[in-house]
Coordinates of C-alpha atoms in Angstrom, one line a residue:
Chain B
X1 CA 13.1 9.9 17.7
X2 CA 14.4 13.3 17.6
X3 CA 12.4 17.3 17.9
X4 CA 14.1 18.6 15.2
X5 CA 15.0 22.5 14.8
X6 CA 15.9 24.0 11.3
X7 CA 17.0 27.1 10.0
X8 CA 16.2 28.8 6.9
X9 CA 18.8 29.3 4.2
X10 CA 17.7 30.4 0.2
X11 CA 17.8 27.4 -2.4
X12 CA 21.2 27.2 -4.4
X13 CA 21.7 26.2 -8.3
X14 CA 20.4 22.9 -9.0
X15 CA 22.6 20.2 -10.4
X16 CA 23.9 20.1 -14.0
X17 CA 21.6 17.5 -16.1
X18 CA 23.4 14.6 -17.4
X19 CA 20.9 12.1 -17.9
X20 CA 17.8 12.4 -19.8
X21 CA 15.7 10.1 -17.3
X22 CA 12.3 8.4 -18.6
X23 CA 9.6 6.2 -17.7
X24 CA 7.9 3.6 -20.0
X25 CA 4.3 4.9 -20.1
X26 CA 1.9 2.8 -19.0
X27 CA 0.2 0.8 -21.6
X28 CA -3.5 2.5 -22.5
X29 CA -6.3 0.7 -20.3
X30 CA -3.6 -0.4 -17.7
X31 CA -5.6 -1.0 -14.3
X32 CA -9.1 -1.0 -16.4
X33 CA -11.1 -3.5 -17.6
X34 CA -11.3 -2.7 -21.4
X35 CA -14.6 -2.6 -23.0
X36 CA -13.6 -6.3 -25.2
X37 CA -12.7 -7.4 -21.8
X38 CA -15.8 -6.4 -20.1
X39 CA -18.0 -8.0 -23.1
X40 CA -15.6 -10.9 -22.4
X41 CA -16.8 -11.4 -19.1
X42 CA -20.1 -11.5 -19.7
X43 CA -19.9 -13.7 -22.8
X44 CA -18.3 -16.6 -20.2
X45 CA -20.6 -16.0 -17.8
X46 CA -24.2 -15.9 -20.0
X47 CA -22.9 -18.1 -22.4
X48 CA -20.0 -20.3 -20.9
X49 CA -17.8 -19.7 -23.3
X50 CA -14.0 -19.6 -22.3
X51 CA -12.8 -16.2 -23.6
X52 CA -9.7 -14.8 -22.2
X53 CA -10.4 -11.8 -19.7
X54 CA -7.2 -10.1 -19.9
X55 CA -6.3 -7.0 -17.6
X56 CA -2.9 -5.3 -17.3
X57 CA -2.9 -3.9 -13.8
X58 CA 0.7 -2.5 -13.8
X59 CA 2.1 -5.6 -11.4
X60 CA 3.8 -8.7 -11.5
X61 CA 4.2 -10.7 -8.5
X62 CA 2.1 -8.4 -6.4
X63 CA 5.2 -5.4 -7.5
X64 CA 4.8 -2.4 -9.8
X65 CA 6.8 -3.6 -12.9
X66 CA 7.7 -0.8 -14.8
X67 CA 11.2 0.4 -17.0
X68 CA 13.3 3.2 -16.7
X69 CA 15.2 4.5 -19.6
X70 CA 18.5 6.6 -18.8
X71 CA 20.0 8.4 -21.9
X72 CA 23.5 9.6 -20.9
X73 CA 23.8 13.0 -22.2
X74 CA 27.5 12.1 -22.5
X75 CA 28.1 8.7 -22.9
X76 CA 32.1 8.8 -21.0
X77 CA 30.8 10.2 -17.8
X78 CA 29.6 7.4 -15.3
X79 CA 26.9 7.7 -12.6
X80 CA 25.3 5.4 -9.9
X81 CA 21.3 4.7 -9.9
X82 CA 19.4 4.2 -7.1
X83 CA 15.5 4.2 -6.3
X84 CA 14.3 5.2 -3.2
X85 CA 12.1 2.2 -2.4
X86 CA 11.8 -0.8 -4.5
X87 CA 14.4 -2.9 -6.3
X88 CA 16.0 -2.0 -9.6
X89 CA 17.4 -4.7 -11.8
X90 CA 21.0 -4.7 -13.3
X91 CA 20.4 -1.9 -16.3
X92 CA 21.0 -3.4 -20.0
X93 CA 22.6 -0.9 -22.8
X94 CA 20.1 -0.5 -25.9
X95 CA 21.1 1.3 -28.9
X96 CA 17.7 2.8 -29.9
X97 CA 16.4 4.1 -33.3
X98 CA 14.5 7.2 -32.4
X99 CA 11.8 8.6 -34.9
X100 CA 11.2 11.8 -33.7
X101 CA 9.4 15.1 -35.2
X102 CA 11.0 18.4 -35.3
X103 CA 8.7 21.7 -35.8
X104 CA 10.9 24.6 -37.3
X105 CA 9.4 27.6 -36.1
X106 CA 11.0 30.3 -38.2
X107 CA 14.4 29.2 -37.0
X108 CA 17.7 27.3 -38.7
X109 CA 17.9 25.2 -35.7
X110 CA 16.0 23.4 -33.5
X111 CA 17.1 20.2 -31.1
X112 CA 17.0 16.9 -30.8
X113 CA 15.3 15.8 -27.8
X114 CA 17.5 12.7 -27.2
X115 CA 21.4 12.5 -27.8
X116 CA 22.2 11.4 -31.3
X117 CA 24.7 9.1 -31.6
X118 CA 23.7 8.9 -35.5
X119 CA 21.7 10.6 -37.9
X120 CA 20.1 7.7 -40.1
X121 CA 17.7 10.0 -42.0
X122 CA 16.3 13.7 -41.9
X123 CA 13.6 15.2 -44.4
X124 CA 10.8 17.8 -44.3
X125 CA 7.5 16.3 -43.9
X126 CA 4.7 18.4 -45.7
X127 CA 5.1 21.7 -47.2
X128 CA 7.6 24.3 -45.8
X129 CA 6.7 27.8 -45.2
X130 CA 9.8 30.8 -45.3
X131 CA 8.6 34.0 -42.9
X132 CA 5.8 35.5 -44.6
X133 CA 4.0 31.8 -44.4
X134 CA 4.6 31.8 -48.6
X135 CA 5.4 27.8 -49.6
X136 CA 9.1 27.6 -50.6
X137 CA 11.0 24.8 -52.0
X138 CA 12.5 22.1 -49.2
X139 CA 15.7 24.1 -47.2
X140 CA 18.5 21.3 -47.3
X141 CA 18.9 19.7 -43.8
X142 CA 22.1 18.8 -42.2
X143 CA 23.1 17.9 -38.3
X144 CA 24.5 20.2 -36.4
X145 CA 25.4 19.6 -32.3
X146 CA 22.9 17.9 -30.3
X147 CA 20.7 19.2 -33.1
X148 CA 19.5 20.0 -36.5
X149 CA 20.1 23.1 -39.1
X150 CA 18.5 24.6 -41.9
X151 CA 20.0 26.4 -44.7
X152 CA 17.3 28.8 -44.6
X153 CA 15.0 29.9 -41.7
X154 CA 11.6 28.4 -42.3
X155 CA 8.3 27.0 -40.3
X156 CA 7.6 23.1 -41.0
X157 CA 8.2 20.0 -39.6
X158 CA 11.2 17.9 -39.9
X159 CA 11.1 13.8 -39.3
X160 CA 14.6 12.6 -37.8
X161 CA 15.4 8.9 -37.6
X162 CA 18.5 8.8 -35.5
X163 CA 20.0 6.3 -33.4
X164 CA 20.9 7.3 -29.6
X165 CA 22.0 5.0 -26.7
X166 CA 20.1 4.4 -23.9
X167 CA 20.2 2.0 -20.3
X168 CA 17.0 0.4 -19.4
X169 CA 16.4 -0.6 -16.1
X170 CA 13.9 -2.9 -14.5
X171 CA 12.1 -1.7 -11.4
X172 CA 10.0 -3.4 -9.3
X173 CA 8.3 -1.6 -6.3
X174 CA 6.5 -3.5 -3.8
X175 CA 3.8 -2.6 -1.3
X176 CA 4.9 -0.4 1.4
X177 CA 3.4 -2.6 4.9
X178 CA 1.1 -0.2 7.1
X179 CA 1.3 2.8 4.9
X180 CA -1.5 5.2 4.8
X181 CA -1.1 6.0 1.2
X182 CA 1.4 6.3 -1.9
X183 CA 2.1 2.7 -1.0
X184 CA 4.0 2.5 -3.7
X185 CA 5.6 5.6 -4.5
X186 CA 9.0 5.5 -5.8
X187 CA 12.3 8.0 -7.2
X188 CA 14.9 7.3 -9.7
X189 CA 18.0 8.8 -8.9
X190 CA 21.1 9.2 -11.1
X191 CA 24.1 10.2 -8.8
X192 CA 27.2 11.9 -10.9
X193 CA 29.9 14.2 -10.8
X194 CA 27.4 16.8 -11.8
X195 CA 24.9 15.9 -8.9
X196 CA 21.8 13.9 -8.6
X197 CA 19.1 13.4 -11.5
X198 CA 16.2 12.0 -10.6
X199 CA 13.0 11.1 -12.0
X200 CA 9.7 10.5 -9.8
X201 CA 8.2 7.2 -10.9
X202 CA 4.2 7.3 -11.7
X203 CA 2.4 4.5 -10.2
X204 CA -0.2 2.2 -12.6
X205 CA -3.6 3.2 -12.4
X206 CA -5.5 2.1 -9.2
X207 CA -2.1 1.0 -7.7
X208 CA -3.0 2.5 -4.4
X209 CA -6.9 1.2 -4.0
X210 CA -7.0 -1.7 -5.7
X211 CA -2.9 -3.1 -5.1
X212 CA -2.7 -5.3 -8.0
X213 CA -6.1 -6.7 -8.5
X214 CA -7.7 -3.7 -10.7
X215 CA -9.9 -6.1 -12.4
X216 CA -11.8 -6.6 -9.5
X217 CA -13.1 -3.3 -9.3
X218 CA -15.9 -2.1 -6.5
X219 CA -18.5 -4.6 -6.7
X220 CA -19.1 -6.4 -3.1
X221 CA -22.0 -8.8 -2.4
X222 CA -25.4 -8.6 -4.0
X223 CA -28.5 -10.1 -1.6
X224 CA -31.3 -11.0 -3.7
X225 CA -34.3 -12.0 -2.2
X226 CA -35.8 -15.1 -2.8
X227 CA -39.5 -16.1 -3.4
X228 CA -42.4 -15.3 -0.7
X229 CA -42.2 -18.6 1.3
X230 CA -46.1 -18.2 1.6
X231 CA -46.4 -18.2 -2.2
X232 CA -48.0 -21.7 -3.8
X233 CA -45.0 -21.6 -6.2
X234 CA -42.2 -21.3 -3.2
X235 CA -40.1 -24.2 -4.8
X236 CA -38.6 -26.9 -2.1
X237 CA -35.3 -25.8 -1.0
X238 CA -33.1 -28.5 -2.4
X239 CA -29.8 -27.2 -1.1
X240 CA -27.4 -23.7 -1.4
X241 CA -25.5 -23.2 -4.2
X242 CA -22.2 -21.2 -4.2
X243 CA -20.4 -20.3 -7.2
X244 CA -17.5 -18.7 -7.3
X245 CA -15.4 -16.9 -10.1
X246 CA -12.0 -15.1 -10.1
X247 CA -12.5 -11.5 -10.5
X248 CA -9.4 -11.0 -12.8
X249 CA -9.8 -13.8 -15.2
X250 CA -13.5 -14.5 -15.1
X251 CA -12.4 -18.6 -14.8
X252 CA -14.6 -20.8 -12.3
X253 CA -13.3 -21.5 -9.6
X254 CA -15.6 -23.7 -7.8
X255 CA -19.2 -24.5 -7.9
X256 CA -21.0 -26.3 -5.2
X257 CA -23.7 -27.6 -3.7
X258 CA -24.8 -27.5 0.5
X259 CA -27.2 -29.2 2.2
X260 CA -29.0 -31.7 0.0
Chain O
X1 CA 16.8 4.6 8.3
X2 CA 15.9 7.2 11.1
X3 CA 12.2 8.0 11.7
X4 CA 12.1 11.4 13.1
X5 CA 9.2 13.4 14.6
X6 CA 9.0 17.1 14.7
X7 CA 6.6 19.3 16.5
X8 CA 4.1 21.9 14.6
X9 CA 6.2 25.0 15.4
X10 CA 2.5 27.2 15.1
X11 CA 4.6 29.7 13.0
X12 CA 3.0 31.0 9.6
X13 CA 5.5 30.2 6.8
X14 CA 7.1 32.4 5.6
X15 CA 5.2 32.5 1.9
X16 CA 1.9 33.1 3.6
X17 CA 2.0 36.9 4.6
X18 CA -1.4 36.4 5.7
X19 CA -2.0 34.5 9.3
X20 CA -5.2 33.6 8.7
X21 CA -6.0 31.6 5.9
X22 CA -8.3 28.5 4.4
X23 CA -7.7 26.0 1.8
X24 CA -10.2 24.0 0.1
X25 CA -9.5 20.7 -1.0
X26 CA -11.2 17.6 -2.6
X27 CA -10.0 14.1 -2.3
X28 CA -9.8 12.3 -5.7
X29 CA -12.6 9.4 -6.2
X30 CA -10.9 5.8 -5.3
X31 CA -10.1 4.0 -8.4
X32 CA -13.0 1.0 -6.8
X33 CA -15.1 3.8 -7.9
X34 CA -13.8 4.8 -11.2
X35 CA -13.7 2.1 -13.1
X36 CA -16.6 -0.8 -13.3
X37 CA -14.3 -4.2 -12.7
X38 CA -15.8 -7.6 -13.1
X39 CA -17.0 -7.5 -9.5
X40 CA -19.7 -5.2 -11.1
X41 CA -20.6 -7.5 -13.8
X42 CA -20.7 -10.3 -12.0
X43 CA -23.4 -8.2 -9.7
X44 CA -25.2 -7.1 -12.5
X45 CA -25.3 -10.3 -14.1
X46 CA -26.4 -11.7 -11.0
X47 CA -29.6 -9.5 -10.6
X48 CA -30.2 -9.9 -14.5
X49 CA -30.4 -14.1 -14.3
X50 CA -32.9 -13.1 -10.8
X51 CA -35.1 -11.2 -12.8
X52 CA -34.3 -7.9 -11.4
X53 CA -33.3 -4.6 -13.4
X54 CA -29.3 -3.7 -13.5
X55 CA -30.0 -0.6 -15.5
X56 CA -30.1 1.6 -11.7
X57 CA -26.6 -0.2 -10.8
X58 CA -24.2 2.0 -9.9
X59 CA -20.9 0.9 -8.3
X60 CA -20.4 0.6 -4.9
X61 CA -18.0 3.2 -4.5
X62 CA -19.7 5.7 -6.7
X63 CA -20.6 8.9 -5.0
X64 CA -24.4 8.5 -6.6
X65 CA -27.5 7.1 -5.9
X66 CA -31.2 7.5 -7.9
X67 CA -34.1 7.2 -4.9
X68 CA -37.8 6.5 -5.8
X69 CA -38.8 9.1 -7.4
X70 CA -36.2 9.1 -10.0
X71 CA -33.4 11.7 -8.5
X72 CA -30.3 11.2 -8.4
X73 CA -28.2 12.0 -5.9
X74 CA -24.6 12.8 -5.6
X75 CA -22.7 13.3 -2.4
X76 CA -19.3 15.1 -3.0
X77 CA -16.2 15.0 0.4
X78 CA -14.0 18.6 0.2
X79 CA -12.1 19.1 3.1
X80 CA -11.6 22.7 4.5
X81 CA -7.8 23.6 6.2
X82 CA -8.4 26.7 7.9
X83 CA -5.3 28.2 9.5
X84 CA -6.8 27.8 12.9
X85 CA -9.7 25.3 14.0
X86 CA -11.1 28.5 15.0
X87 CA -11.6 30.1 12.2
X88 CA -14.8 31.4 11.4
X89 CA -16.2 30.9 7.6
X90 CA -19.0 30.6 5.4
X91 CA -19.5 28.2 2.3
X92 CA -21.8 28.5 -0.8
X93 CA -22.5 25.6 -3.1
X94 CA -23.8 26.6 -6.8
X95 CA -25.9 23.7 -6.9
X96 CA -27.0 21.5 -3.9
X97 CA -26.6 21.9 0.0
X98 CA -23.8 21.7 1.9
X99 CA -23.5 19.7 5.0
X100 CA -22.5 20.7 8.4
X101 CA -18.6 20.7 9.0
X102 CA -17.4 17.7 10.7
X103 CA -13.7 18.3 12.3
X104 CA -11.8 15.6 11.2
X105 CA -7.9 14.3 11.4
X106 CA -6.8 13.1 8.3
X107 CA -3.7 10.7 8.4
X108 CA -1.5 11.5 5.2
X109 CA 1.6 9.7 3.9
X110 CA 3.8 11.4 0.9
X111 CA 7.2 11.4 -0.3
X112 CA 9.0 14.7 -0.6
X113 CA 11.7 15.4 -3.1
X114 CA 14.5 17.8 -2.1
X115 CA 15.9 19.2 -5.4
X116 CA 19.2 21.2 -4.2
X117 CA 17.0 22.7 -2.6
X118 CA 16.0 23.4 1.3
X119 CA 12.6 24.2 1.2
X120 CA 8.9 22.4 -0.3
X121 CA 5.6 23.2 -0.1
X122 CA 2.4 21.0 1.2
X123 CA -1.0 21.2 0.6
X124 CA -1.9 22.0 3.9
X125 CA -1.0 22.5 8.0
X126 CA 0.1 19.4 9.3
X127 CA -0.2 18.8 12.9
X128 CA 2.2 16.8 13.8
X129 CA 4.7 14.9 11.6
X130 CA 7.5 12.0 11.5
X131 CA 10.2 11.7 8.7
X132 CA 12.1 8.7 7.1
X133 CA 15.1 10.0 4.6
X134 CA 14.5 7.2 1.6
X135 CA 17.9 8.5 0.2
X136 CA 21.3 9.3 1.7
X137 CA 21.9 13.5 1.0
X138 CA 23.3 14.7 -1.7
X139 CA 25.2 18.1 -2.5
X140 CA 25.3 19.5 -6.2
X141 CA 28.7 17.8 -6.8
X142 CA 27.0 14.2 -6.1
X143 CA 28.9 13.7 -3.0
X144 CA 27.1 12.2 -0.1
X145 CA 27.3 14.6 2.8
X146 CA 25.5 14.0 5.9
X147 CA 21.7 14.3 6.6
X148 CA 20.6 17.4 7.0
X149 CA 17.8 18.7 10.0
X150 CA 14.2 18.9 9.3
X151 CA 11.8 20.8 10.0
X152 CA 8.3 21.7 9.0
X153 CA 6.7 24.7 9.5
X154 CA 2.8 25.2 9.0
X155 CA 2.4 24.5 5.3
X156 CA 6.4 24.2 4.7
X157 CA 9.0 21.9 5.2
X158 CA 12.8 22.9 5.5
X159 CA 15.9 21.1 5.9
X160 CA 18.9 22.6 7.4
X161 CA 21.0 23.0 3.9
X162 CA 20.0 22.6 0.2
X163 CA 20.7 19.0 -0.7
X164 CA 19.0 16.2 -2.9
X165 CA 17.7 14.2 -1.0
X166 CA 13.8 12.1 -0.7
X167 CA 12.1 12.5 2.5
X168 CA 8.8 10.2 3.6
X169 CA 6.5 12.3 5.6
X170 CA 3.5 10.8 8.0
X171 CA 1.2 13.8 9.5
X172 CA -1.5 13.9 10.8
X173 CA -3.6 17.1 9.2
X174 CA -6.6 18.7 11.6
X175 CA -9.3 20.4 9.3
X176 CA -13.3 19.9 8.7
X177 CA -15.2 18.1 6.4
X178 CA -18.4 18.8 4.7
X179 CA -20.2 17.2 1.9
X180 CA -21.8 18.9 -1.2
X181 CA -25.0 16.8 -2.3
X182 CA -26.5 17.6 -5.7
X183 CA -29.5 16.3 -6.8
X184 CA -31.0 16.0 -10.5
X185 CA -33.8 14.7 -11.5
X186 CA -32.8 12.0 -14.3
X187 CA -36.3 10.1 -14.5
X188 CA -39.6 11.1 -14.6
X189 CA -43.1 9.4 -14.8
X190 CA -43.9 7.4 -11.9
X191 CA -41.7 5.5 -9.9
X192 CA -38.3 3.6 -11.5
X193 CA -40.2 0.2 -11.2
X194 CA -42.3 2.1 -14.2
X195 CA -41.6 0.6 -17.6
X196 CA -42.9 3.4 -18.9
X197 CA -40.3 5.9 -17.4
X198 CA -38.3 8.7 -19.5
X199 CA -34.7 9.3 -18.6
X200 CA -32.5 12.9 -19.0
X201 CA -29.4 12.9 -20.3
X202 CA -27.6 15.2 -17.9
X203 CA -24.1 16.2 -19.3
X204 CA -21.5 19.1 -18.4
X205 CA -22.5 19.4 -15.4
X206 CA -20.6 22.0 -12.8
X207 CA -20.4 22.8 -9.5
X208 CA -18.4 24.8 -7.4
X209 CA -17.5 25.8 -3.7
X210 CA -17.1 29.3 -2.2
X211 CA -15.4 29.9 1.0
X212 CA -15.8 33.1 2.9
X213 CA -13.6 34.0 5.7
X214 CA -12.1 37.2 7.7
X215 CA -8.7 38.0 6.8
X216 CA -6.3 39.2 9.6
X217 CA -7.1 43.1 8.3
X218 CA -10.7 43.0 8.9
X219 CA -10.7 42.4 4.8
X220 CA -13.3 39.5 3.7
X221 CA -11.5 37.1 1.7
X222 CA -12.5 34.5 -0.4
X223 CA -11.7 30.9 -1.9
X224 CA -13.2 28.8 -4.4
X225 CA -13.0 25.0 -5.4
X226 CA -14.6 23.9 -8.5
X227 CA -15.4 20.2 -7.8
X228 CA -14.8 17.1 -9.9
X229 CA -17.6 15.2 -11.0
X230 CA -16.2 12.1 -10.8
X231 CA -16.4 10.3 -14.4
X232 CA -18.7 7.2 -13.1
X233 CA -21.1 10.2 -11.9
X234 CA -20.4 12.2 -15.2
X235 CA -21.2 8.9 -17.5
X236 CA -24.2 7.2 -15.3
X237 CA -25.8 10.8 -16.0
X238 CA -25.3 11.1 -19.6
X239 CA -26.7 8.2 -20.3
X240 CA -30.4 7.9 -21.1
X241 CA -30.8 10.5 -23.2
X242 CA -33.1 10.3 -26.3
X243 CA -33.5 6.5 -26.2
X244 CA -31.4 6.1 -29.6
X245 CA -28.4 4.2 -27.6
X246 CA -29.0 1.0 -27.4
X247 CA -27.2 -2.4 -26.8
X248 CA -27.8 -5.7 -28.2
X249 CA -27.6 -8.9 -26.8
X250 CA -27.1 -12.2 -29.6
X251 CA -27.9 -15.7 -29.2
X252 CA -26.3 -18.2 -31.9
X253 CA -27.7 -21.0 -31.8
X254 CA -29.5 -22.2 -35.3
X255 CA -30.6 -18.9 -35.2
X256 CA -29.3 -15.9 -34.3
X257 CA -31.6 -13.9 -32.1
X258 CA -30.6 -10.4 -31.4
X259 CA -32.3 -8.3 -28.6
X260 CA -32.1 -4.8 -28.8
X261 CA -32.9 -3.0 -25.5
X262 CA -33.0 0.9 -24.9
X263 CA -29.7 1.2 -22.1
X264 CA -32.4 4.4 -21.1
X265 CA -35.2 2.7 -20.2
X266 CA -34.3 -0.9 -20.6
X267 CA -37.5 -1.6 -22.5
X268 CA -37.1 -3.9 -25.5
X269 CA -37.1 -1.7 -28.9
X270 CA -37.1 -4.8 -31.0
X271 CA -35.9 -8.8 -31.6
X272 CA -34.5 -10.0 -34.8
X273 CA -33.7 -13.7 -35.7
X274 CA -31.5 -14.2 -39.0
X275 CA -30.7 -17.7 -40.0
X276 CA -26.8 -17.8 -40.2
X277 CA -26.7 -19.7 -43.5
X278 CA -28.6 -16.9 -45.1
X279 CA -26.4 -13.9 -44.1

């Protein structure tokens, strides 16, 4: 353990971007019950029935699992990746059809977001507008650089289906032991000849509280009182029942009887 | 990797012109308490087949609670960071009370991310704090140099050179806690045991948090922090509006049977049986 004394110096330029570095977004309703799950759930339980109680909580084998997409802005130049915690699987080269949208805002030109390694197909969607906002026919489209031109300037909205190349990574982040919080907070990094890239990862929904079991929810134990022992009715105790269900799944686990 | 401790230095940083200073801060609801999981239903269900209402169920970790007379009432943390423990303030809630401050140590645990760059910014004083480096240092050519020093600095933290680099930082933070209650009357007509209560639908609601201090010119100063109603608060309140919504429960057997109770009130608004070969 050191006491550490630092001076202070002004930032300099950042790297130069050579990787376009992305995340897979979480699926909707990942670390939720859904509301079909929910109704699920209740159907097995009031009814017995044997519905599947699906819920995506972001892990597998008690890890974040999650995918990282690199797009090399120029496929010749090699880096290194890293993450700063967790483990990142060996990355496997995809060449991706992109669909993408491309608003003309009284411009010829406007970029792609991704590298294109080919343009498949380009054509105005809807009508096209020239500077006064007055419909004209279609411009003609053709790819130019990382992006595409116009032959006239014009507002509207071009669809692009292109294909680009991209590395997809596996990463799985485990539980950090004994941390406070951001237990499983994570960077990609991309170390080239241009510097680092990096991307910081997102963690699933209820990561952090609920580590993996975000099915479960809040909930705890319910006491519920029985009948007044002094009533005429107040049944013979026959035994204790315990039931128990897995929170995730909604299966039965065990259901037994004490003390008869 | 090195775990590394540096001492709160007591200087102002350098951004903060002004040496005396609050921040207002509230902690994001736990995700227990966000989303209803089957530990819920299984609770729910469980006072349902005991005979006992669910309809007043609200999660365990939901800052709410309805009492007897049919008000609800919801408890809200914010966290105050004065520049000094000493620091004399005032707070104003637009709706509710607010308790009595309670000086507090909060143990926080982040990840920093040096971009080429020597300097970042927290979200408040830390105390006292020890660093990891998750990554070796980089310069903006990619090559590995050696780690640089750290230091943090009130409400900054500097290394000795611009770099990439990801830094884990445990602090502890000193500051005071209070707790803004609102309360809002959802039900009305007796007590909640009454079948014949009304509920309120209680939607966009607001509230906010003003901090009044002394600046270091004599100069009042001022903060504010509009709090997050937590969506399990904002949704338990919006229900039970007019009565309309409504859910329905179905029993197949050789008949259907469909319940339909009021989710306001719970009271039965009707029961219809269709024979399945009919439909």
């Amino acid at each position: 353990m050191h006491t550490l004394t630092a001076t202070y110096s002004k930032s300099r330029p950042k790297s130069r971007q050579r990787l376009i570095i992305e995340q897979e977004k979480w699926a909707a309703y990942t670390g939720a019950l859904t509301r079909y799950s929910a109704a699920a759930f209740i159907s097995n339980l009031a009814y017995g029935t044997d519905l599947s109680v699906n819920v995506n909580c972001g892990f597998v084998d008690g890890a974040v699992a999650t995918l990282v997409h690199v797009y090399p802005l120029d496929l010749g130049r090699d880096y290194r990746a890293h993450l700063s915690w967790g483990t990142l699987g060996e990355h496997v080269v995809e060449e991706y059809i992109m669909q993408e949208s491309i608003n003309f805002a009284g411009a010829r030109q406007a970029p792609l977001k991704y590298p294109a390694r080919k343009v498949i197909s380009l054509r105005w969607q809807g009508q096209v507008f020239d500077q006064h906002l007055d419909p004209i026919p279609p411009p003609s489209l053709r790819t130019s650089g990382g992006g595409i031109q116009s032959a006239e300037e014009a507002y509207g909205t071009v669809l692009v289906s292109y294909e680009t190349v991209r590395h997809n990574y596996t990463v799985r982040i485990g539980r950090r032991e004994n941390a406070e919080e951001n237990k499983y907070s994570s960077v990609f990094y991309a170390v080239h000849d241009g510097g680092v890239d990096h991307l910081v990862l997102s963690e699933p929904p209820a990561a952090d509280d609920l580590e993996g079991d975000c099915a479960s929810g809040g909930g705890g134990s319910v006491s519920i009182e029985g009948p007044d022992p002094g009533s005429p009715n107040y049944p013979e105790p026959g035994g204790d029942r315990e039931t128990v269900y897995d929170y995730c799944t909604g299966k039965l686990i065990s259901d037994d009887i004490y003390g008869v | 990797m090195d775990a590394l401790v540096a001492a709160y230095s007591g200087a102002s940083p350098a951004e903060d012109r002004e040496s005396v200073w609050l921040r207002l801060w509230q902690p994001g609801l736990s995700a227990v308490g966000r989303n209803a999981g089957t530990a819920d239903l299984v609770q729910m269900w469980q006072l349902v087949m005991s005979g006992l209402s669910a309809r007043k169920y609200v999660a365990a970790a939901c800052p709410a609670w309805v009492d007897g007379e049919g008000v609800v009432h919801v408890p809200l943390d914010f966290y105050v960071f004065p520049s000094s423990m000493g620091l004399r303030y005032t707070l104003e809630a637009g709706h509710g009370e607010i308790s009595e401050g309670r000086q507090v140590t909060l143990r926080r645990e982040f990840d920093i991310v040096f971009d080429q760059t020597d300097t970042a910014q927290l979200d408040y004083l830390v105390n006292q704090a020890s660093f990891e480096f998750l990554t070796p240092a980089y310069n903006r050519y990619g090559e590995q140099i050696s780690r640089p020093e750290i230091e943090i600095d009130g409400i900054t933290a500097r290394l000795s050179q611009p770099c990439f680099c990801v830094v884990r930082v445990s602090c502890d933070v000193q500051c005071w806690l209070h707790t803004a209650t609102m309360h809002l009357q959802k039900y009305e007509y007796g007590t909640s045991d009454d079948p014949n209560w009304t509920g309120y639908s209680i939607t966009n609601l607001k509230n906010a948090i003003l901090a009044t201090w002394q600046g270091a010119d004599g100069r009042e100063q001022t903060a504010s922090l509009p709090l997050e109603i937590p969506g399990c608060v904002a949704d338990y309140l919006a229900l039970c509006g007019d009565g309309t919504p409504q859910v329905i429960i179905k029993h197949r057997g050789n008949k259907w049977h469909m319940v339909y109770y009021s989710i306001c009130t719970g009271n039965i608004l009707g029961v219809r049986s269709v024979d399945p070969r009919e439909r």
